[in-house]
JSON list of C-alpha atoms in Angstrom, two decimals:
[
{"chain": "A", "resi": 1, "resn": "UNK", "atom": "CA", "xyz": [-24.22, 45.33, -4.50]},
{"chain": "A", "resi": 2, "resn": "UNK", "atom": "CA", "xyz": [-22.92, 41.90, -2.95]},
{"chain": "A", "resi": 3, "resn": "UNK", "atom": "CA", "xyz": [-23.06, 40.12, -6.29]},
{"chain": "A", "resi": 4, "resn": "UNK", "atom": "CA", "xyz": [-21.02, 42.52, -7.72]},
{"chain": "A", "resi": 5, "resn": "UNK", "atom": "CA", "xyz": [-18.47, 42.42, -5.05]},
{"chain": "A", "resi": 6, "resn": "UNK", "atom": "CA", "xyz": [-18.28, 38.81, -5.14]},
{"chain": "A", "resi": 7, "resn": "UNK", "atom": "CA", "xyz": [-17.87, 39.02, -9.06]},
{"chain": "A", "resi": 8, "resn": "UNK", "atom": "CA", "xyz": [-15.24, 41.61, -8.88]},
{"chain": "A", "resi": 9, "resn": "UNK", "atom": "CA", "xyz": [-13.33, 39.18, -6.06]},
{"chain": "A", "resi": 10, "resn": "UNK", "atom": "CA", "xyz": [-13.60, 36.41, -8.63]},
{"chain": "A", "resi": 11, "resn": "UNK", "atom": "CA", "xyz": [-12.35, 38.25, -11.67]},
{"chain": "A", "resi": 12, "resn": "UNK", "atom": "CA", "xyz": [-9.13, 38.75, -8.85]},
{"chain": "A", "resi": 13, "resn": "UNK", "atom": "CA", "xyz": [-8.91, 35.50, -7.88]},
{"chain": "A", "resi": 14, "resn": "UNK", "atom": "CA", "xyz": [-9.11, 33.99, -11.40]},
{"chain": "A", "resi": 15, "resn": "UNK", "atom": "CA", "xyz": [-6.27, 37.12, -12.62]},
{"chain": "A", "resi": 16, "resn": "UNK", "atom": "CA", "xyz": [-4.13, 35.96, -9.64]},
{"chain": "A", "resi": 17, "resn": "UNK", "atom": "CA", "xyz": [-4.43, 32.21, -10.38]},
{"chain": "A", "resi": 18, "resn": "UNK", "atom": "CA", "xyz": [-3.44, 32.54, -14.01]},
{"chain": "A", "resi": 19, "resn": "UNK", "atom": "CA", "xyz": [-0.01, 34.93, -13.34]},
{"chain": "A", "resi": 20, "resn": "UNK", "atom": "CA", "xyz": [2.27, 31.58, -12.47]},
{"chain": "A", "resi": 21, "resn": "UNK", "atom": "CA", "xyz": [5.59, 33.50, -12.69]},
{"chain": "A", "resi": 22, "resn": "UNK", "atom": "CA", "xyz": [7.21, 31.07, -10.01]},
{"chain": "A", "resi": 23, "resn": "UNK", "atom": "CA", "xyz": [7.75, 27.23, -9.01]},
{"chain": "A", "resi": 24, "resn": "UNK", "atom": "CA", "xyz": [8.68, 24.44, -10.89]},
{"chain": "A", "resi": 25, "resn": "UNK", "atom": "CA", "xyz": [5.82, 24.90, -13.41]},
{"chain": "A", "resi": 26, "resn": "UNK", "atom": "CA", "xyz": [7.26, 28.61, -14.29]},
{"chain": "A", "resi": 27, "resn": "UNK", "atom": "CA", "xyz": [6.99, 29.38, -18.14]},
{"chain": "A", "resi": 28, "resn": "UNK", "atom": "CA", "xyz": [10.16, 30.23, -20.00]},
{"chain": "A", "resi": 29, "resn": "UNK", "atom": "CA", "xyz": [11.49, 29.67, -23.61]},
{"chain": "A", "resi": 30, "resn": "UNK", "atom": "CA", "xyz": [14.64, 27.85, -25.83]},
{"chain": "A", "resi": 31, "resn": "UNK", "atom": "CA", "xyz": [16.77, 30.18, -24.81]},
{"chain": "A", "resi": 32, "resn": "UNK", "atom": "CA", "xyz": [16.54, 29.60, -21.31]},
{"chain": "A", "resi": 33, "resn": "UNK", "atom": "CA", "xyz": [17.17, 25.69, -21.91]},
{"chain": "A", "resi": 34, "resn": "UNK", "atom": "CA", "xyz": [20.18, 26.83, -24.06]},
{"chain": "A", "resi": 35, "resn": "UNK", "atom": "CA", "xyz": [21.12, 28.65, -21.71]},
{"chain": "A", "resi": 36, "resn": "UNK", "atom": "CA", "xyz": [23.67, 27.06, -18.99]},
{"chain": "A", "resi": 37, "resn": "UNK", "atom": "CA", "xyz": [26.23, 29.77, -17.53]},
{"chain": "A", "resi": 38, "resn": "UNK", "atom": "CA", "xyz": [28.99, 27.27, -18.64]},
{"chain": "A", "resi": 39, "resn": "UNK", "atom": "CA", "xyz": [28.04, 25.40, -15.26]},
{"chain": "A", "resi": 40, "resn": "UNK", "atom": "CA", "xyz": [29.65, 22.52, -16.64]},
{"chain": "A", "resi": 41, "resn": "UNK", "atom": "CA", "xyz": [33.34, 24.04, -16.16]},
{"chain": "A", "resi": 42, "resn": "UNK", "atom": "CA", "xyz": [32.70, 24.28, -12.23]},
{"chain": "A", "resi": 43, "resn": "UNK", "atom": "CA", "xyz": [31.42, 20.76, -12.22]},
{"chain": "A", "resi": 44, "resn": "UNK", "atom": "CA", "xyz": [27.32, 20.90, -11.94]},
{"chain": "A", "resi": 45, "resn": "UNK", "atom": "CA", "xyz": [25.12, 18.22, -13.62]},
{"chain": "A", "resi": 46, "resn": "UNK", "atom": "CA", "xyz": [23.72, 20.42, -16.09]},
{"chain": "A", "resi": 47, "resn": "UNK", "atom": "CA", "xyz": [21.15, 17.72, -17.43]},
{"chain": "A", "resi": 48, "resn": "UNK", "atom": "CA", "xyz": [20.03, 17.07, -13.91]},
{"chain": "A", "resi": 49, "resn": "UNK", "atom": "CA", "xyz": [19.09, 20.69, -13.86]},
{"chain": "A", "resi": 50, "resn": "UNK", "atom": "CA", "xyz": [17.19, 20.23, -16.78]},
{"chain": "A", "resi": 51, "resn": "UNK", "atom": "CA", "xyz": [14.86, 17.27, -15.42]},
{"chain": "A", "resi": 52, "resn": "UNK", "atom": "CA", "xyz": [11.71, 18.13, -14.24]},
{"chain": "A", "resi": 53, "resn": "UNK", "atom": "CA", "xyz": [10.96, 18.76, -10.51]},
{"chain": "A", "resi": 54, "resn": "UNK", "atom": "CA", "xyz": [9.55, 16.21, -8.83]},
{"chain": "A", "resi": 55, "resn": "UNK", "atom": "CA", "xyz": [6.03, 17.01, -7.82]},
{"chain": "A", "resi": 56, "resn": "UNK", "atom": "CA", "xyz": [5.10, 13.70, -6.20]},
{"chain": "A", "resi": 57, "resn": "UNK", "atom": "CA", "xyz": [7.01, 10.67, -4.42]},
{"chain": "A", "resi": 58, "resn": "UNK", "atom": "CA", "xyz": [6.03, 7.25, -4.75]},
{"chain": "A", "resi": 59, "resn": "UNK", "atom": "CA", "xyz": [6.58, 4.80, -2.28]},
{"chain": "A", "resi": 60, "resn": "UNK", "atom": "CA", "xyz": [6.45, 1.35, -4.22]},
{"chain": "A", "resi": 61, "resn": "UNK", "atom": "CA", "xyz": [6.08, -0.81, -0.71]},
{"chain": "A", "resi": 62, "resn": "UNK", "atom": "CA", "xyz": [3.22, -1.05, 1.72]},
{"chain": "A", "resi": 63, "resn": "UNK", "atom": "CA", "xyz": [4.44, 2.04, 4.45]},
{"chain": "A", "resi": 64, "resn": "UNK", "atom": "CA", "xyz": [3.59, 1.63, 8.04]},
{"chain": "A", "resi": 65, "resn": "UNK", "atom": "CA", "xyz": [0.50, 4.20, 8.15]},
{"chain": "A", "resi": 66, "resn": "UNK", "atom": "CA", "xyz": [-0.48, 2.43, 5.04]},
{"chain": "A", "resi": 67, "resn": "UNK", "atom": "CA", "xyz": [-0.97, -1.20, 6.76]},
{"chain": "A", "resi": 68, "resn": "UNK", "atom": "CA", "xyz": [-3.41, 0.45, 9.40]},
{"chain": "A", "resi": 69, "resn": "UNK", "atom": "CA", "xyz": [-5.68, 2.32, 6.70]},
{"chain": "A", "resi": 70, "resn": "UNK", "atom": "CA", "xyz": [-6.25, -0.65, 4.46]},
{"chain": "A", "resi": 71, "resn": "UNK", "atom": "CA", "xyz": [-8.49, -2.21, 6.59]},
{"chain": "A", "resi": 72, "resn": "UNK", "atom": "CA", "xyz": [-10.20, 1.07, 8.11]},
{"chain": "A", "resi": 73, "resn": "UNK", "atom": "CA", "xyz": [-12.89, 1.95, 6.69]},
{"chain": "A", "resi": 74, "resn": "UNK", "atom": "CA", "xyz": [-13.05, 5.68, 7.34]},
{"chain": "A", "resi": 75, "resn": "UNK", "atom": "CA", "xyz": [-12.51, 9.00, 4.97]},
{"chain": "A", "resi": 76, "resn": "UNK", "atom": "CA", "xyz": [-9.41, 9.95, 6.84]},
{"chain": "A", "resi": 77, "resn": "UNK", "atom": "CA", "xyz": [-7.62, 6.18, 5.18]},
{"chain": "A", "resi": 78, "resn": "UNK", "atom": "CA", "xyz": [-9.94, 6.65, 1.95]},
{"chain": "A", "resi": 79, "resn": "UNK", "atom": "CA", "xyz": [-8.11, 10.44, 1.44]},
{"chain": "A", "resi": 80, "resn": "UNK", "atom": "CA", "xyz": [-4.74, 9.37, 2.38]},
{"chain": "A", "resi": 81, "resn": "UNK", "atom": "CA", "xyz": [-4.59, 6.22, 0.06]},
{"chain": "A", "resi": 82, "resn": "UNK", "atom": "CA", "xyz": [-6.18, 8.32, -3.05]},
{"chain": "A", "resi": 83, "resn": "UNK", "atom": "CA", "xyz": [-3.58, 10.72, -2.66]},
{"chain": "A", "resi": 84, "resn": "UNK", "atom": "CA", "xyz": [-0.69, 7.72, -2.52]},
{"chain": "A", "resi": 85, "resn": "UNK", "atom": "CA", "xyz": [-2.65, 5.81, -5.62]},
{"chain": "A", "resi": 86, "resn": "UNK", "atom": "CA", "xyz": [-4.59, 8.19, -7.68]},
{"chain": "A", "resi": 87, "resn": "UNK", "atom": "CA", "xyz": [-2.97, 8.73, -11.45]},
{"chain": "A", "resi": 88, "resn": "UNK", "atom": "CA", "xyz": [-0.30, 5.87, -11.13]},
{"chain": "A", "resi": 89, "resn": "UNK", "atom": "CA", "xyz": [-0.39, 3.33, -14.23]},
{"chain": "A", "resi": 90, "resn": "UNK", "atom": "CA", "xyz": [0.87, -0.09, -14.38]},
{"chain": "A", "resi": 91, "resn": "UNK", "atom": "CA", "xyz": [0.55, -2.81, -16.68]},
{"chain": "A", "resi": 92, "resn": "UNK", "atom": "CA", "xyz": [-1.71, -6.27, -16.39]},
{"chain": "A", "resi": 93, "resn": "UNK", "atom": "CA", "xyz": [0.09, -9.00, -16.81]},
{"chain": "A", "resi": 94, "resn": "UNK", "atom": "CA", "xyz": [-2.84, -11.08, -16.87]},
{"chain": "A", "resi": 95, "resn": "UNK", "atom": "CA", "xyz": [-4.93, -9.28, -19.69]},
{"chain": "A", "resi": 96, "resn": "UNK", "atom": "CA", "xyz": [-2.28, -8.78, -22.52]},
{"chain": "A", "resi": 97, "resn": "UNK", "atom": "CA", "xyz": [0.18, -6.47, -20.47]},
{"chain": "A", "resi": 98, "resn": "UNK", "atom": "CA", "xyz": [-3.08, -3.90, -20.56]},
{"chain": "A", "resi": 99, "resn": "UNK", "atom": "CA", "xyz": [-2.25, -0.48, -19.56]},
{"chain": "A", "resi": 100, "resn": "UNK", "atom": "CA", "xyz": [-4.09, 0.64, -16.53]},
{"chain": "A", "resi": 101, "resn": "UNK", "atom": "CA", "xyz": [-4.31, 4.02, -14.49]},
{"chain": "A", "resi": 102, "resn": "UNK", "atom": "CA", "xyz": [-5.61, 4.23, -10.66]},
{"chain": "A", "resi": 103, "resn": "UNK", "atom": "CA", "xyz": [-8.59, 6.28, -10.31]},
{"chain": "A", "resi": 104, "resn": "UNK", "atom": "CA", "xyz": [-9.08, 5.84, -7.12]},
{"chain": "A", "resi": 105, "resn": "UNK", "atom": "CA", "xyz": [-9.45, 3.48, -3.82]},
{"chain": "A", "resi": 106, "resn": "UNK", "atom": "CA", "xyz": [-12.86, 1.85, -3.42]},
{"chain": "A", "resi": 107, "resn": "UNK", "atom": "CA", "xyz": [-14.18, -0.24, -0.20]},
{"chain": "A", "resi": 108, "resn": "UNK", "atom": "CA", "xyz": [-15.30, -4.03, -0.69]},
{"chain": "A", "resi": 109, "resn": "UNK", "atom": "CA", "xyz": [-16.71, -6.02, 1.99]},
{"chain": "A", "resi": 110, "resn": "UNK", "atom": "CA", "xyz": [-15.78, -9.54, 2.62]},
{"chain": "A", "resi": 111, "resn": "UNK", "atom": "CA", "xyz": [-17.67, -11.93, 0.01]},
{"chain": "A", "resi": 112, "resn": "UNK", "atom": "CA", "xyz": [-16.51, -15.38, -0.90]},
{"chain": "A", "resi": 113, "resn": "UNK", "atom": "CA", "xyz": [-18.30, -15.71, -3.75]},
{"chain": "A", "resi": 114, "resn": "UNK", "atom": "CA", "xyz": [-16.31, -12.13, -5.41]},
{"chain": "A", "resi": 115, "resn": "UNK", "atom": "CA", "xyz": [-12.88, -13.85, -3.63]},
{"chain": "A", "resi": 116, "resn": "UNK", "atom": "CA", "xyz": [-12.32, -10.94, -1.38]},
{"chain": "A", "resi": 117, "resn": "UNK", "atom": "CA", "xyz": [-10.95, -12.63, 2.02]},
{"chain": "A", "resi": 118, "resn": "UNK", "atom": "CA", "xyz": [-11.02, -9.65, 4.33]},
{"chain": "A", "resi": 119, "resn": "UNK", "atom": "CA", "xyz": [-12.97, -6.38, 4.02]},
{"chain": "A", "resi": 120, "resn": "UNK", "atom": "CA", "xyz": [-10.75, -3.61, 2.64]},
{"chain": "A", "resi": 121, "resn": "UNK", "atom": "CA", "xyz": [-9.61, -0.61, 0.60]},
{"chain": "A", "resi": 122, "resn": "UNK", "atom": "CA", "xyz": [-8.46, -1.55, -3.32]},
{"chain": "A", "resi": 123, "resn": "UNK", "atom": "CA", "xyz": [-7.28, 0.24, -5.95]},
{"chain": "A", "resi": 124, "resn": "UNK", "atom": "CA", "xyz": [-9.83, 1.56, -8.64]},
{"chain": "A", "resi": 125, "resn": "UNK", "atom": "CA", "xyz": [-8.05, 0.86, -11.75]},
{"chain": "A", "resi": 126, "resn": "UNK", "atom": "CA", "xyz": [-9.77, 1.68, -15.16]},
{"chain": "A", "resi": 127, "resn": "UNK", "atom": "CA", "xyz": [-8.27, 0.18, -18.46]},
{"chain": "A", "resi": 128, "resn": "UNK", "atom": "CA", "xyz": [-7.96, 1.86, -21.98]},
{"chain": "A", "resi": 129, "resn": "UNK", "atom": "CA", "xyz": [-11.65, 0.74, -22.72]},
{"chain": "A", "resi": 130, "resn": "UNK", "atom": "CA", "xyz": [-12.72, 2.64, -19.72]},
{"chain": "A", "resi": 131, "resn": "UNK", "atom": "CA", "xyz": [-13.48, -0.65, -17.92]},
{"chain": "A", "resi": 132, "resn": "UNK", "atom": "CA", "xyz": [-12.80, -0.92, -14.35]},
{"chain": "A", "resi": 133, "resn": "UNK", "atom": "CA", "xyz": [-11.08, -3.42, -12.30]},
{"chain": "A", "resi": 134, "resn": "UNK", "atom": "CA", "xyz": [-10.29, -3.87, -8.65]},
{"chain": "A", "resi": 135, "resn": "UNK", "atom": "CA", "xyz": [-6.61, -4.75, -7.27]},
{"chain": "A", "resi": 136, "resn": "UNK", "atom": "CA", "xyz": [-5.69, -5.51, -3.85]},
{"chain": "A", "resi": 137, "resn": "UNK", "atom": "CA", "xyz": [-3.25, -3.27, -2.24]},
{"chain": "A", "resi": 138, "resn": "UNK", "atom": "CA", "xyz": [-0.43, -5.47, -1.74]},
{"chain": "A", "resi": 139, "resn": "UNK", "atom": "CA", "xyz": [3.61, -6.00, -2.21]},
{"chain": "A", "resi": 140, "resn": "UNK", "atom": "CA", "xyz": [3.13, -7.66, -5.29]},
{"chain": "A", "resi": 141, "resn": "UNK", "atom": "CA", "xyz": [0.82, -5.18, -7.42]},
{"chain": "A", "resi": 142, "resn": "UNK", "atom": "CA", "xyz": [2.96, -2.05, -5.95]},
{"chain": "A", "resi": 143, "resn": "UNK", "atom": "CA", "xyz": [6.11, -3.71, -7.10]},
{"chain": "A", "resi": 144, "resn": "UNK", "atom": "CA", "xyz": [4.35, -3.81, -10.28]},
{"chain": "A", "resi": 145, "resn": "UNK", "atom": "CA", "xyz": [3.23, -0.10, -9.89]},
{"chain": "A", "resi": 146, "resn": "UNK", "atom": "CA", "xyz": [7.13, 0.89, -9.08]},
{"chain": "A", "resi": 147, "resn": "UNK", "atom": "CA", "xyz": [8.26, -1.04, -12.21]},
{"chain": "A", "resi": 148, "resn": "UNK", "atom": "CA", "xyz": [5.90, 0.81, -14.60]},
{"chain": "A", "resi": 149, "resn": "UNK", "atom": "CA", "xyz": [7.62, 4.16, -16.08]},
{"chain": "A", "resi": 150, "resn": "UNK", "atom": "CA", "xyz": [5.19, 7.08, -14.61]},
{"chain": "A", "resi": 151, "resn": "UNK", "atom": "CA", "xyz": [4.62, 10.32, -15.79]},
{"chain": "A", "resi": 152, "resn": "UNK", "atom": "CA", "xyz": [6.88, 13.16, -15.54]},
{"chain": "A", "resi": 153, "resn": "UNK", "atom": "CA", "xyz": [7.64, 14.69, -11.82]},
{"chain": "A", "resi": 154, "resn": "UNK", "atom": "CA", "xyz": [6.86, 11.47, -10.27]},
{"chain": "A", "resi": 155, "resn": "UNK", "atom": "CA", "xyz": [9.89, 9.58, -8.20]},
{"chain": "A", "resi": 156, "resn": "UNK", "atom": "CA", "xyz": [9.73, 6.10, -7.48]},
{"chain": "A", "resi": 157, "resn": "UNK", "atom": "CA", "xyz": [10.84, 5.16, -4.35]},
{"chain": "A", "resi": 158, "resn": "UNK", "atom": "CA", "xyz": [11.57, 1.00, -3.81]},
{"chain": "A", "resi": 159, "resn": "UNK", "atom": "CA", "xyz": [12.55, -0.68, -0.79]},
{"chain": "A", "resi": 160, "resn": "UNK", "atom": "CA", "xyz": [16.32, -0.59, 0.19]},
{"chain": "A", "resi": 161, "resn": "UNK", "atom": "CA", "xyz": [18.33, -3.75, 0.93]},
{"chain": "A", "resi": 162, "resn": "UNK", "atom": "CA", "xyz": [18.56, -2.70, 4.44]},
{"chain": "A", "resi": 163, "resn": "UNK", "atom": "CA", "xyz": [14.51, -1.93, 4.89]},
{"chain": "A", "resi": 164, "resn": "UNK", "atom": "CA", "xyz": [14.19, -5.55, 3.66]},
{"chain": "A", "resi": 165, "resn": "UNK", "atom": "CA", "xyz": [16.65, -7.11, 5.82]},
{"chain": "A", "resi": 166, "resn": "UNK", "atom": "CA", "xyz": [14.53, -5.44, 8.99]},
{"chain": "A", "resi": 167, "resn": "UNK", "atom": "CA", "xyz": [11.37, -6.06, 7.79]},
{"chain": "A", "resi": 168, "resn": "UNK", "atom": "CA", "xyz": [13.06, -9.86, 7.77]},
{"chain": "A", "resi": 169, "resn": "UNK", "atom": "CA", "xyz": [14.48, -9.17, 11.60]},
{"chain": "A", "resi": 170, "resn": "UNK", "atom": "CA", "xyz": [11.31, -8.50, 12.51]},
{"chain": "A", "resi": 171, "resn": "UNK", "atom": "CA", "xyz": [9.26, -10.94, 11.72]},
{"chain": "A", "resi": 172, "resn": "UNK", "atom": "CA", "xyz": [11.92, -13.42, 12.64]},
{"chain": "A", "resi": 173, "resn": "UNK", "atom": "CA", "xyz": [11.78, -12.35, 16.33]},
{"chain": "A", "resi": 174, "resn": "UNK", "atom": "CA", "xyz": [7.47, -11.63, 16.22]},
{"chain": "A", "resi": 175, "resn": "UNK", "atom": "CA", "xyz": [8.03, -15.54, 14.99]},
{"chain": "A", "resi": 176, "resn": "UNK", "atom": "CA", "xyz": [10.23, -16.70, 18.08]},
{"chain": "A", "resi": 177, "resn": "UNK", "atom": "CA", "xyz": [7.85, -14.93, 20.68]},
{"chain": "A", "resi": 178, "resn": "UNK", "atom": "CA", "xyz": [5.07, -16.20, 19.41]},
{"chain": "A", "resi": 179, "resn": "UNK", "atom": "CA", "xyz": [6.51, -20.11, 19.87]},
{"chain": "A", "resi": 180, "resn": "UNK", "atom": "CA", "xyz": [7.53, -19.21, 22.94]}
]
């Protein structure tokens, strides 16, 4: 009697999952893309309309919350980072502008001999081949991550002029209280 309730639930659930009739990943036809009420008379972008929604925003700069979970090693960091990271590709400039995607975040421990200086999270990247690599989570590799075209519904977000010029601020004063 219970497995058969619990099978009948699951035939719902999986009847109720499959009816997507609304959001951004709604199905609809041509005509509908034809379609454009003559919006363009009264002014409205009609190709903006027409670009897909943006499921997921990329921050292409270290955030604050981010500079505390680097070097934590915890699953509360580990989650947060693999949901900033995970999918993104970017190209290595070092091996033949290769074509990599993030897989994850992985923790290494300090080791001289490997070259990592402090123990932290890294990206997970895996290559074409299926081969995987390490990369620190710095400035440097998530400018390269921000300057790599990413798949559709993803926004890239980059650092404005006036973040920068803070950022500078700041560690201009931290600079004069610490001579001080």
């Amino acid at each position: 009697m219970t497995t058969t309730l619990i099978t009948e639930r699951r035939i719902k659930q999986n009847a109720r999952e499959m009816l997507d009739f609304r959001g951004p990943n709604a199905m609809f036809g041509d005509d509908d893309l034809k379609f454009d009420l003559q919006l363009t008379n009264f002014g409205v972008d009609i190709n903006e309309l027409k670009r897909p929604a943006t499921e997921r925003v990329f921050h292409a700069y270290t955030e604050d919350w981010e500079e505390a979970c680097i070097t934590r090693n915890d699953v509360v960091p580990m989650t947060k980072l693999k949901v900033k990271y995970k999918g993104l590709k970017f190209l290595d400039a070092d091996n033949d502008d290769m074509e990599l995607t993030i897989k994850g975040v992985v923790w290494r421990k300090k080791n001289r001999t490997l070259g990592i200086k402090i123990s932290a999270w890294y990206l997970q990247a895996v290559d074409e081949d299926g081969e995987e690599e390490d990369w620190e989570i710095n400035d440097d590799n998530l400018d390269t991550i921000g300057a790599h075209p990413q798949a559709p519904g993803i926004e890239i977000v980059k650092k404005t002029e006036e973040q920068i010029a803070l950022e500078e601020e700041a560690r201009m004063e931290e600079g004069y209280k610490s001579s001080d």
